[in-house]
Short mmCIF file of C-alpha atoms and ligand atoms in Angstrom, two decimals:
data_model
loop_
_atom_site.label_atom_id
_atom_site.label_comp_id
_atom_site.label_asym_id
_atom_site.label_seq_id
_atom_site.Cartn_x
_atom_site.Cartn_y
_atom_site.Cartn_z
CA UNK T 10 3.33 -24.03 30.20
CA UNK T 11 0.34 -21.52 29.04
CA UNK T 12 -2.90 -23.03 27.94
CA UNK T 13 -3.58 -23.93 24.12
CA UNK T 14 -6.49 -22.02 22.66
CA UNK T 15 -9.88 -23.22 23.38
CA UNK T 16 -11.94 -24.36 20.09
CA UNK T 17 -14.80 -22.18 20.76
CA UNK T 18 -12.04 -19.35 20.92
CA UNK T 19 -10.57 -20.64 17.59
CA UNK T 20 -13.00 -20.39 16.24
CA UNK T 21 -13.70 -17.00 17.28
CA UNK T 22 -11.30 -15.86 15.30
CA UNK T 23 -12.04 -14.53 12.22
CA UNK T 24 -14.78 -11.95 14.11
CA UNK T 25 -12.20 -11.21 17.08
CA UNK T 26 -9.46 -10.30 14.68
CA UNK T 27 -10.24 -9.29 10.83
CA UNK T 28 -6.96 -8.36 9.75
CA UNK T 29 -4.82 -11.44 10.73
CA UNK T 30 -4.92 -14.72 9.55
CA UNK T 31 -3.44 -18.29 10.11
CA UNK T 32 -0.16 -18.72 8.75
CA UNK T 33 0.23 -22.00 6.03
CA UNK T 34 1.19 -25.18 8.06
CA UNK T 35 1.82 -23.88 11.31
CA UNK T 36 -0.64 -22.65 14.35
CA UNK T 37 0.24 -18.78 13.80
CA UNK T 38 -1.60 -15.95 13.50
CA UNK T 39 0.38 -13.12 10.64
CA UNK T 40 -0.46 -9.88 9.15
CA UNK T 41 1.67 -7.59 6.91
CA UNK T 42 1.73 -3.93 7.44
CA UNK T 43 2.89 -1.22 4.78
CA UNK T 44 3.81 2.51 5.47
CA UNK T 45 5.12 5.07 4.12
CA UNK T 46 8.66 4.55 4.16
CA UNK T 47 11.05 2.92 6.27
CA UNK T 48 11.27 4.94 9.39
CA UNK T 49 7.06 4.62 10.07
CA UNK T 50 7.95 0.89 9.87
CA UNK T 51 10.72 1.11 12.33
CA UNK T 52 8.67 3.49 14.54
CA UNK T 53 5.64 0.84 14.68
CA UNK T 54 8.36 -1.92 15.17
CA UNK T 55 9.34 0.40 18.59
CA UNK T 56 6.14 0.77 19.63
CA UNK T 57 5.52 -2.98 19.13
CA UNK T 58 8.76 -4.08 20.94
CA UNK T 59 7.22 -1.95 24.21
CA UNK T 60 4.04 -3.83 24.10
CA UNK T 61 5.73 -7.49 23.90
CA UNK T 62 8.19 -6.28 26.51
CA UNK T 63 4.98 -5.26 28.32
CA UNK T 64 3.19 -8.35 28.33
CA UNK T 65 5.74 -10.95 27.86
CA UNK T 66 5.01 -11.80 24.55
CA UNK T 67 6.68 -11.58 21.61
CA UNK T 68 6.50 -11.29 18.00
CA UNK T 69 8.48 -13.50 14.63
CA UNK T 70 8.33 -10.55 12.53
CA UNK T 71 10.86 -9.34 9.86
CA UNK T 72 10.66 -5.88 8.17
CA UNK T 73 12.12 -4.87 4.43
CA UNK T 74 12.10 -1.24 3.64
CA UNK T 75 8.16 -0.52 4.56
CA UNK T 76 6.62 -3.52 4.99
CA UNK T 77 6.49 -5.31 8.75
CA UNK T 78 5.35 -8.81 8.46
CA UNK T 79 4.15 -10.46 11.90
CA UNK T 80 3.50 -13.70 13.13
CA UNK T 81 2.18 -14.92 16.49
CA UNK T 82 2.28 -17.71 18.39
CA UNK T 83 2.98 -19.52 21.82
CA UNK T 84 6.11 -21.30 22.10
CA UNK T 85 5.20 -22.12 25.44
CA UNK T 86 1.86 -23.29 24.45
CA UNK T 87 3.56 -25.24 21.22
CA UNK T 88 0.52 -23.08 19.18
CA UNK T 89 -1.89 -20.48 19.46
CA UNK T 90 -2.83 -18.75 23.05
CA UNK T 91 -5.22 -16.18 24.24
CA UNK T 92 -1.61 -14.42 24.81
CA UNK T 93 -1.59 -14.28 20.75
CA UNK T 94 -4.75 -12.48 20.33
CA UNK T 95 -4.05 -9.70 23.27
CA UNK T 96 -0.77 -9.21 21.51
CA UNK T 97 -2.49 -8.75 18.28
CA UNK T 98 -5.30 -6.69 19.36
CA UNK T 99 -3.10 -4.19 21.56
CA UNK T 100 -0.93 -4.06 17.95
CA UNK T 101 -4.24 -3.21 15.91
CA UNK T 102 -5.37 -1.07 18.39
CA UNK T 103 -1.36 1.47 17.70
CA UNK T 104 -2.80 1.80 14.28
CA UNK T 105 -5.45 4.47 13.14
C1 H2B F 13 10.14 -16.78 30.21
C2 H2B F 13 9.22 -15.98 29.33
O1 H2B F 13 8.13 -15.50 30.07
C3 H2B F 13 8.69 -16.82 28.19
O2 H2B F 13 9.76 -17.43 27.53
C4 H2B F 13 7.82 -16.05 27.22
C5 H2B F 13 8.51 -14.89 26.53
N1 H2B F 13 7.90 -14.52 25.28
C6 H2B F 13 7.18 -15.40 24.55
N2 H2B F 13 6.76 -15.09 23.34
C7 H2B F 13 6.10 -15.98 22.58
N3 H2B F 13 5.68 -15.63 21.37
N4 H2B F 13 5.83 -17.20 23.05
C8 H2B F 13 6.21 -17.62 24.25
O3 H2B F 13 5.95 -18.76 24.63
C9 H2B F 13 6.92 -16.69 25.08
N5 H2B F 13 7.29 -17.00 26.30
#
């Protein structure tokens, strides 16, 4: 079992992570990505794959063409974790 996200830390969210936001009716935290074409989205999916495999963690996401849509959450915490915003930082931080 992995700890639910503190309140204070909820509501730390909007300053610890601009880009992503909370999905519609479920504890989940999403962001689309665009590229240029289909194998910079793959590429990024790669290098995304590595860092869940490296921290145990690991992304819903689906990709069409050159868009990568993401969405984190805890299944083991039945909603967010501090394990969702590590994942999502270490993702923002592949990007320029
Ligand atoms: C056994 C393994 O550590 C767990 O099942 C991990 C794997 N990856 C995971 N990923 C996500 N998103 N949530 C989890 O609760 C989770 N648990």
């Amino acid at each position: 079992m992995v700890e639910p996200l503190s309140p204070a830390r909820r509501q730390a969210l909007p300053d610890l992570l601009p880009h992503w936001s909370l999905a519609a009716g479920r504890d989940a935290l999403c962001r689309r990505f665009q590229f240029r074409d289909f194998t910079e989205a793959f590429g990024f999916m790669a290098r995304v794959a590595l860092l869940a495999e490296k921290q145990d963690h690991h992304p819903e996401w689906s990709n069409v063409w050159n868009r990568v849509e993401i969405a984190l959450t805890t299944h083991d915490a039945g909603g967010l974790s501090e394990r969702d915003i590590a994942l999502a930082a270490a993702v923002d931080a592949l990007l320029p």
